[in-house]
């Protein structure tokens, strides 16, 4: 990473601060903007708990399946479903908990997901493979592990920061013994579902809560906060772990046993997970395009890697927002317990690989994005010293985020078929009293990548974070950008694209 490139970029920012460029941008996109407040609730994780399979693991940043269904209804080619028509490939470059893959499977569509967080690739592939699981075998693996774990050796510490305070010694020992007992079962989706049952119990039996940018400490003193995992404010022991795991296994088995009621969900006949994928261009020989009713999940960097050119009909995804959330920190306990990282150094490596949406993000080697509205925001933050060192980290995070997303959108444009579409879910932010129109800036980057902006759905207003309320009244919002690759590729959208990229330094 180039510290000098970052210092040069920062020195080149304007000294005059205003909001004219952002105001112009909002006016320019107003004709394409429409309210879809009926989808607001579904931009969050809560409705997932109401549907089988989706409810098996809580993934704080997930959106609901209904939101994906609405996007696919809008984006899929109308010819899909005609006799002889080729099934369109659904691609999610930041797959998270796999909602897009599951909805694709509902419709009998091949799907491909990618992510850099190893817990996300495990979770999404495991959920997508539900139809190949045998409820009796899942139950047997869980029963055997719960019966035998006490005889195995456990661990009394994990080498990640939050583990020092997140678990009582008996809780940590019990969890590590259970993981070891489960891992004695044959490799496959049945074992993975039981593993998921253990990992998804972590938040309930720890004193760590996924709340905000990382993990918050909730020690067992003071009033309880009912209704939220991990905040019951009481001391816990091994019996709580066993009860929590049984509860999750019971939910998984019950849904599998009532498979006939899941007929609307469809299924993926084959799910492949590739744990590590190198390369930045064409699809690796190890990862052929999924066939009909097949799901594939790869651990890959969407800034560099993409499916083979012109193979994707529709892309549905939500990138991490530039909101300071560090997913490697939020999921550090699951990463360590599941042996996805072995120690704090491994966790730091994952953190440095992730999209630059958090304050620990390293600088880029070069800065090329040149959007007036973005530079206006960055200049305003650069001129503020109210937050001390944090203002500099916010500046570097936001600049790096849009550089990264420019790369992602370039790769998506290459992977899309002519006429293919993108549904991109993202939220806006406010920092130091300055509004960051993330959705509109991504729309500008999409145009510079050769995509057309068809619509901007505003699905909900989020308000302003409490620490920003005294500085700004500008509301944040969550939106869906609807993009399209021209049917006859012209390399640019039908209207002139902005000068979004400058020559690399």
JSON list of C-alpha atoms in Angstrom, two decimals, residues 251-414:
[
{"chain": "A", "resi": 251, "resn": "UNK", "atom": "CA", "xyz": [-35.01, -25.48, 14.05]},
{"chain": "A", "resi": 252, "resn": "UNK", "atom": "CA", "xyz": [-32.85, -26.87, 11.22]},
{"chain": "A", "resi": 253, "resn": "UNK", "atom": "CA", "xyz": [-34.19, -30.40, 11.57]},
{"chain": "A", "resi": 254, "resn": "UNK", "atom": "CA", "xyz": [-37.81, -29.23, 11.81]},
{"chain": "A", "resi": 255, "resn": "UNK", "atom": "CA", "xyz": [-37.48, -27.26, 8.57]},
{"chain": "A", "resi": 256, "resn": "UNK", "atom": "CA", "xyz": [-35.78, -30.18, 6.80]},
{"chain": "A", "resi": 257, "resn": "UNK", "atom": "CA", "xyz": [-38.44, -32.65, 8.00]},
{"chain": "A", "resi": 258, "resn": "UNK", "atom": "CA", "xyz": [-41.17, -30.39, 6.66]},
{"chain": "A", "resi": 259, "resn": "UNK", "atom": "CA", "xyz": [-39.46, -30.21, 3.28]},
{"chain": "A", "resi": 260, "resn": "UNK", "atom": "CA", "xyz": [-42.77, -30.45, 1.45]},
{"chain": "A", "resi": 261, "resn": "UNK", "atom": "CA", "xyz": [-43.71, -27.06, 2.86]},
{"chain": "A", "resi": 262, "resn": "UNK", "atom": "CA", "xyz": [-40.50, -25.66, 1.37]},
{"chain": "A", "resi": 263, "resn": "UNK", "atom": "CA", "xyz": [-41.47, -26.53, -2.19]},
{"chain": "A", "resi": 264, "resn": "UNK", "atom": "CA", "xyz": [-41.68, -22.86, -3.10]},
{"chain": "A", "resi": 265, "resn": "UNK", "atom": "CA", "xyz": [-38.05, -22.46, -2.15]},
{"chain": "A", "resi": 266, "resn": "UNK", "atom": "CA", "xyz": [-36.85, -24.85, -4.80]},
{"chain": "A", "resi": 267, "resn": "UNK", "atom": "CA", "xyz": [-33.39, -26.31, -4.38]},
{"chain": "A", "resi": 268, "resn": "UNK", "atom": "CA", "xyz": [-29.89, -26.41, -5.75]},
{"chain": "A", "resi": 269, "resn": "UNK", "atom": "CA", "xyz": [-29.05, -29.96, -6.78]},
{"chain": "A", "resi": 270, "resn": "UNK", "atom": "CA", "xyz": [-25.36, -29.25, -6.44]},
{"chain": "A", "resi": 271, "resn": "UNK", "atom": "CA", "xyz": [-23.47, -26.70, -4.33]},
{"chain": "A", "resi": 272, "resn": "UNK", "atom": "CA", "xyz": [-19.74, -26.20, -4.77]},
{"chain": "A", "resi": 273, "resn": "UNK", "atom": "CA", "xyz": [-17.54, -24.16, -2.46]},
{"chain": "A", "resi": 274, "resn": "UNK", "atom": "CA", "xyz": [-14.07, -23.06, -3.52]},
{"chain": "A", "resi": 275, "resn": "UNK", "atom": "CA", "xyz": [-12.26, -21.83, -0.44]},
{"chain": "A", "resi": 276, "resn": "UNK", "atom": "CA", "xyz": [-9.60, -19.74, -2.14]},
{"chain": "A", "resi": 277, "resn": "UNK", "atom": "CA", "xyz": [-9.42, -18.39, -5.66]},
{"chain": "A", "resi": 278, "resn": "UNK", "atom": "CA", "xyz": [-6.49, -16.54, -7.12]},
{"chain": "A", "resi": 279, "resn": "UNK", "atom": "CA", "xyz": [-6.47, -14.47, -10.28]},
{"chain": "A", "resi": 280, "resn": "UNK", "atom": "CA", "xyz": [-7.98, -11.26, -11.51]},
{"chain": "A", "resi": 281, "resn": "UNK", "atom": "CA", "xyz": [-9.24, -11.98, -14.99]},
{"chain": "A", "resi": 282, "resn": "UNK", "atom": "CA", "xyz": [-11.04, -14.87, -16.61]},
{"chain": "A", "resi": 283, "resn": "UNK", "atom": "CA", "xyz": [-12.69, -17.61, -14.63]},
{"chain": "A", "resi": 284, "resn": "UNK", "atom": "CA", "xyz": [-10.24, -20.12, -13.18]},
{"chain": "A", "resi": 285, "resn": "UNK", "atom": "CA", "xyz": [-10.39, -23.64, -14.66]},
{"chain": "A", "resi": 286, "resn": "UNK", "atom": "CA", "xyz": [-11.39, -24.76, -11.18]},
{"chain": "A", "resi": 287, "resn": "UNK", "atom": "CA", "xyz": [-14.59, -22.74, -11.32]},
{"chain": "A", "resi": 288, "resn": "UNK", "atom": "CA", "xyz": [-16.68, -23.45, -14.42]},
{"chain": "A", "resi": 289, "resn": "UNK", "atom": "CA", "xyz": [-19.92, -21.52, -14.75]},
{"chain": "A", "resi": 290, "resn": "UNK", "atom": "CA", "xyz": [-22.70, -23.14, -12.70]},
{"chain": "A", "resi": 291, "resn": "UNK", "atom": "CA", "xyz": [-25.19, -25.27, -14.60]},
{"chain": "A", "resi": 292, "resn": "UNK", "atom": "CA", "xyz": [-28.97, -25.13, -14.14]},
{"chain": "A", "resi": 293, "resn": "UNK", "atom": "CA", "xyz": [-29.99, -25.73, -10.50]},
{"chain": "A", "resi": 294, "resn": "UNK", "atom": "CA", "xyz": [-26.39, -25.48, -9.38]},
{"chain": "A", "resi": 295, "resn": "UNK", "atom": "CA", "xyz": [-24.94, -23.01, -6.91]},
{"chain": "A", "resi": 296, "resn": "UNK", "atom": "CA", "xyz": [-21.27, -22.16, -6.62]},
{"chain": "A", "resi": 297, "resn": "UNK", "atom": "CA", "xyz": [-19.59, -20.11, -3.89]},
{"chain": "A", "resi": 298, "resn": "UNK", "atom": "CA", "xyz": [-15.98, -18.95, -4.19]},
{"chain": "A", "resi": 299, "resn": "UNK", "atom": "CA", "xyz": [-13.68, -17.02, -1.91]},
{"chain": "A", "resi": 300, "resn": "UNK", "atom": "CA", "xyz": [-12.56, -14.30, -4.27]},
{"chain": "A", "resi": 301, "resn": "UNK", "atom": "CA", "xyz": [-11.97, -10.55, -4.46]},
{"chain": "A", "resi": 302, "resn": "UNK", "atom": "CA", "xyz": [-14.65, -8.93, -6.63]},
{"chain": "A", "resi": 303, "resn": "UNK", "atom": "CA", "xyz": [-12.33, -5.98, -7.27]},
{"chain": "A", "resi": 304, "resn": "UNK", "atom": "CA", "xyz": [-10.04, -8.31, -9.25]},
{"chain": "A", "resi": 305, "resn": "UNK", "atom": "CA", "xyz": [-11.85, -11.56, -9.96]},
{"chain": "A", "resi": 306, "resn": "UNK", "atom": "CA", "xyz": [-15.00, -11.99, -12.02]},
{"chain": "A", "resi": 307, "resn": "UNK", "atom": "CA", "xyz": [-16.91, -14.73, -13.82]},
{"chain": "A", "resi": 308, "resn": "UNK", "atom": "CA", "xyz": [-16.05, -15.26, -17.48]},
{"chain": "A", "resi": 309, "resn": "UNK", "atom": "CA", "xyz": [-16.93, -12.25, -19.68]},
{"chain": "A", "resi": 310, "resn": "UNK", "atom": "CA", "xyz": [-20.53, -11.99, -20.79]},
{"chain": "A", "resi": 311, "resn": "UNK", "atom": "CA", "xyz": [-21.83, -14.92, -18.72]},
{"chain": "A", "resi": 312, "resn": "UNK", "atom": "CA", "xyz": [-24.03, -13.18, -16.10]},
{"chain": "A", "resi": 313, "resn": "UNK", "atom": "CA", "xyz": [-27.60, -12.14, -16.84]},
{"chain": "A", "resi": 314, "resn": "UNK", "atom": "CA", "xyz": [-28.30, -10.46, -13.52]},
{"chain": "A", "resi": 315, "resn": "UNK", "atom": "CA", "xyz": [-26.23, -9.27, -10.56]},
{"chain": "A", "resi": 316, "resn": "UNK", "atom": "CA", "xyz": [-27.87, -8.73, -7.18]},
{"chain": "A", "resi": 317, "resn": "UNK", "atom": "CA", "xyz": [-25.74, -7.60, -4.27]},
{"chain": "A", "resi": 318, "resn": "UNK", "atom": "CA", "xyz": [-25.13, -5.20, -1.44]},
{"chain": "A", "resi": 319, "resn": "UNK", "atom": "CA", "xyz": [-21.57, -4.04, -0.79]},
{"chain": "A", "resi": 320, "resn": "UNK", "atom": "CA", "xyz": [-20.46, -3.16, 2.73]},
{"chain": "A", "resi": 321, "resn": "UNK", "atom": "CA", "xyz": [-21.49, 0.45, 3.24]},
{"chain": "A", "resi": 322, "resn": "UNK", "atom": "CA", "xyz": [-18.76, 3.02, 4.01]},
{"chain": "A", "resi": 323, "resn": "UNK", "atom": "CA", "xyz": [-20.08, 3.18, 7.56]},
{"chain": "A", "resi": 324, "resn": "UNK", "atom": "CA", "xyz": [-17.01, 2.06, 9.57]},
{"chain": "A", "resi": 325, "resn": "UNK", "atom": "CA", "xyz": [-18.32, -1.50, 10.11]},
{"chain": "A", "resi": 326, "resn": "UNK", "atom": "CA", "xyz": [-15.41, -3.92, 10.28]},
{"chain": "A", "resi": 327, "resn": "UNK", "atom": "CA", "xyz": [-16.82, -7.36, 9.40]},
{"chain": "A", "resi": 328, "resn": "UNK", "atom": "CA", "xyz": [-13.60, -9.11, 10.39]},
{"chain": "A", "resi": 329, "resn": "UNK", "atom": "CA", "xyz": [-14.07, -7.69, 13.89]},
{"chain": "A", "resi": 330, "resn": "UNK", "atom": "CA", "xyz": [-17.85, -8.26, 14.01]},
{"chain": "A", "resi": 331, "resn": "UNK", "atom": "CA", "xyz": [-17.43, -11.96, 13.13]},
{"chain": "A", "resi": 332, "resn": "UNK", "atom": "CA", "xyz": [-14.06, -12.56, 14.78]},
{"chain": "A", "resi": 333, "resn": "UNK", "atom": "CA", "xyz": [-15.45, -15.08, 17.28]},
{"chain": "A", "resi": 334, "resn": "UNK", "atom": "CA", "xyz": [-17.08, -17.19, 14.55]},
{"chain": "A", "resi": 335, "resn": "UNK", "atom": "CA", "xyz": [-13.95, -16.91, 12.43]},
{"chain": "A", "resi": 336, "resn": "UNK", "atom": "CA", "xyz": [-11.74, -18.15, 15.26]},
{"chain": "A", "resi": 337, "resn": "UNK", "atom": "CA", "xyz": [-14.08, -20.86, 16.59]},
{"chain": "A", "resi": 338, "resn": "UNK", "atom": "CA", "xyz": [-14.69, -22.21, 13.10]},
{"chain": "A", "resi": 339, "resn": "UNK", "atom": "CA", "xyz": [-10.92, -22.28, 12.39]},
{"chain": "A", "resi": 340, "resn": "UNK", "atom": "CA", "xyz": [-11.35, -19.88, 9.47]},
{"chain": "A", "resi": 341, "resn": "UNK", "atom": "CA", "xyz": [-8.51, -17.85, 11.03]},
{"chain": "A", "resi": 342, "resn": "UNK", "atom": "CA", "xyz": [-5.94, -19.34, 13.38]},
{"chain": "A", "resi": 343, "resn": "UNK", "atom": "CA", "xyz": [-4.81, -16.25, 15.27]},
{"chain": "A", "resi": 344, "resn": "UNK", "atom": "CA", "xyz": [-4.86, -12.46, 15.50]},
{"chain": "A", "resi": 345, "resn": "UNK", "atom": "CA", "xyz": [-2.39, -12.17, 12.62]},
{"chain": "A", "resi": 346, "resn": "UNK", "atom": "CA", "xyz": [-4.72, -14.18, 10.39]},
{"chain": "A", "resi": 347, "resn": "UNK", "atom": "CA", "xyz": [-7.61, -11.93, 11.42]},
{"chain": "A", "resi": 348, "resn": "UNK", "atom": "CA", "xyz": [-5.57, -8.86, 10.47]},
{"chain": "A", "resi": 349, "resn": "UNK", "atom": "CA", "xyz": [-4.82, -10.37, 7.07]},
{"chain": "A", "resi": 350, "resn": "UNK", "atom": "CA", "xyz": [-8.54, -10.85, 6.45]},
{"chain": "A", "resi": 351, "resn": "UNK", "atom": "CA", "xyz": [-9.21, -7.27, 7.60]},
{"chain": "A", "resi": 352, "resn": "UNK", "atom": "CA", "xyz": [-6.69, -5.81, 5.16]},
{"chain": "A", "resi": 353, "resn": "UNK", "atom": "CA", "xyz": [-8.17, -7.81, 2.29]},
{"chain": "A", "resi": 354, "resn": "UNK", "atom": "CA", "xyz": [-11.75, -6.58, 2.78]},
{"chain": "A", "resi": 355, "resn": "UNK", "atom": "CA", "xyz": [-13.41, -3.76, 0.88]},
{"chain": "A", "resi": 356, "resn": "UNK", "atom": "CA", "xyz": [-12.36, -0.39, 2.29]},
{"chain": "A", "resi": 357, "resn": "UNK", "atom": "CA", "xyz": [-15.54, 0.32, 4.26]},
{"chain": "A", "resi": 358, "resn": "UNK", "atom": "CA", "xyz": [-13.99, 0.47, 7.76]},
{"chain": "A", "resi": 359, "resn": "UNK", "atom": "CA", "xyz": [-11.59, 2.75, 9.61]},
{"chain": "A", "resi": 360, "resn": "UNK", "atom": "CA", "xyz": [-8.71, 0.26, 9.64]},
{"chain": "A", "resi": 361, "resn": "UNK", "atom": "CA", "xyz": [-8.66, 0.09, 5.84]},
{"chain": "A", "resi": 362, "resn": "UNK", "atom": "CA", "xyz": [-5.16, 0.61, 4.39]},
{"chain": "A", "resi": 363, "resn": "UNK", "atom": "CA", "xyz": [-4.53, 3.27, 1.70]},
{"chain": "A", "resi": 364, "resn": "UNK", "atom": "CA", "xyz": [-4.67, 2.41, -1.99]},
{"chain": "A", "resi": 365, "resn": "UNK", "atom": "CA", "xyz": [-1.62, 2.25, -4.25]},
{"chain": "A", "resi": 366, "resn": "UNK", "atom": "CA", "xyz": [-3.23, 4.82, -6.55]},
{"chain": "A", "resi": 367, "resn": "UNK", "atom": "CA", "xyz": [-6.29, 7.11, -6.57]},
{"chain": "A", "resi": 368, "resn": "UNK", "atom": "CA", "xyz": [-8.09, 7.56, -9.90]},
{"chain": "A", "resi": 369, "resn": "UNK", "atom": "CA", "xyz": [-11.73, 8.40, -9.13]},
{"chain": "A", "resi": 370, "resn": "UNK", "atom": "CA", "xyz": [-12.46, 12.04, -9.87]},
{"chain": "A", "resi": 371, "resn": "UNK", "atom": "CA", "xyz": [-16.10, 12.82, -9.08]},
{"chain": "A", "resi": 372, "resn": "UNK", "atom": "CA", "xyz": [-16.81, 16.46, -8.16]},
{"chain": "A", "resi": 373, "resn": "UNK", "atom": "CA", "xyz": [-19.44, 15.57, -5.55]},
{"chain": "A", "resi": 374, "resn": "UNK", "atom": "CA", "xyz": [-17.09, 13.07, -3.90]},
{"chain": "A", "resi": 375, "resn": "UNK", "atom": "CA", "xyz": [-14.18, 15.50, -3.86]},
{"chain": "A", "resi": 376, "resn": "UNK", "atom": "CA", "xyz": [-16.49, 18.12, -2.37]},
{"chain": "A", "resi": 377, "resn": "UNK", "atom": "CA", "xyz": [-17.38, 15.76, 0.49]},
{"chain": "A", "resi": 378, "resn": "UNK", "atom": "CA", "xyz": [-13.75, 14.75, 1.02]},
{"chain": "A", "resi": 379, "resn": "UNK", "atom": "CA", "xyz": [-12.64, 18.38, 1.06]},
{"chain": "A", "resi": 380, "resn": "UNK", "atom": "CA", "xyz": [-15.19, 19.14, 3.78]},
{"chain": "A", "resi": 381, "resn": "UNK", "atom": "CA", "xyz": [-13.99, 16.23, 5.91]},
{"chain": "A", "resi": 382, "resn": "UNK", "atom": "CA", "xyz": [-10.36, 17.10, 5.23]},
{"chain": "A", "resi": 383, "resn": "UNK", "atom": "CA", "xyz": [-10.95, 20.61, 6.48]},
{"chain": "A", "resi": 384, "resn": "UNK", "atom": "CA", "xyz": [-12.44, 19.43, 9.77]},
{"chain": "A", "resi": 385, "resn": "UNK", "atom": "CA", "xyz": [-10.30, 18.92, 12.83]},
{"chain": "A", "resi": 386, "resn": "UNK", "atom": "CA", "xyz": [-13.18, 18.48, 15.24]},
{"chain": "A", "resi": 387, "resn": "UNK", "atom": "CA", "xyz": [-12.73, 14.71, 15.42]},
{"chain": "A", "resi": 388, "resn": "UNK", "atom": "CA", "xyz": [-8.94, 14.65, 15.55]},
{"chain": "A", "resi": 389, "resn": "UNK", "atom": "CA", "xyz": [-7.32, 11.62, 13.96]},
{"chain": "A", "resi": 390, "resn": "UNK", "atom": "CA", "xyz": [-10.70, 10.05, 13.17]},
{"chain": "A", "resi": 391, "resn": "UNK", "atom": "CA", "xyz": [-11.41, 12.64, 10.51]},
{"chain": "A", "resi": 392, "resn": "UNK", "atom": "CA", "xyz": [-8.32, 11.47, 8.64]},
{"chain": "A", "resi": 393, "resn": "UNK", "atom": "CA", "xyz": [-9.36, 7.83, 8.89]},
{"chain": "A", "resi": 394, "resn": "UNK", "atom": "CA", "xyz": [-12.88, 8.65, 7.69]},
{"chain": "A", "resi": 395, "resn": "UNK", "atom": "CA", "xyz": [-11.38, 10.50, 4.75]},
{"chain": "A", "resi": 396, "resn": "UNK", "atom": "CA", "xyz": [-9.12, 7.58, 3.81]},
{"chain": "A", "resi": 397, "resn": "UNK", "atom": "CA", "xyz": [-11.96, 5.06, 4.23]},
{"chain": "A", "resi": 398, "resn": "UNK", "atom": "CA", "xyz": [-14.41, 6.95, 2.01]},
{"chain": "A", "resi": 399, "resn": "UNK", "atom": "CA", "xyz": [-11.84, 7.66, -0.70]},
{"chain": "A", "resi": 400, "resn": "UNK", "atom": "CA", "xyz": [-10.71, 4.03, -0.68]},
{"chain": "A", "resi": 401, "resn": "UNK", "atom": "CA", "xyz": [-14.30, 2.74, -0.75]},
{"chain": "A", "resi": 402, "resn": "UNK", "atom": "CA", "xyz": [-15.14, 4.48, -4.01]},
{"chain": "A", "resi": 403, "resn": "UNK", "atom": "CA", "xyz": [-11.83, 3.45, -5.59]},
{"chain": "A", "resi": 404, "resn": "UNK", "atom": "CA", "xyz": [-12.62, -0.16, -4.65]},
{"chain": "A", "resi": 405, "resn": "UNK", "atom": "CA", "xyz": [-16.19, 0.08, -5.92]},
{"chain": "A", "resi": 406, "resn": "UNK", "atom": "CA", "xyz": [-14.98, 1.51, -9.22]},
{"chain": "A", "resi": 407, "resn": "UNK", "atom": "CA", "xyz": [-12.97, -1.69, -9.65]},
{"chain": "A", "resi": 408, "resn": "UNK", "atom": "CA", "xyz": [-15.95, -3.86, -8.64]},
{"chain": "A", "resi": 409, "resn": "UNK", "atom": "CA", "xyz": [-18.26, -2.14, -11.13]},
{"chain": "A", "resi": 410, "resn": "UNK", "atom": "CA", "xyz": [-15.68, -2.52, -13.90]},
{"chain": "A", "resi": 411, "resn": "UNK", "atom": "CA", "xyz": [-15.53, -6.28, -13.23]},
{"chain": "A", "resi": 412, "resn": "UNK", "atom": "CA", "xyz": [-19.33, -6.53, -13.14]},
{"chain": "A", "resi": 413, "resn": "UNK", "atom": "CA", "xyz": [-19.66, -4.71, -16.45]},
{"chain": "A", "resi": 414, "resn": "UNK", "atom": "CA", "xyz": [-17.22, -7.18, -17.99]}
]
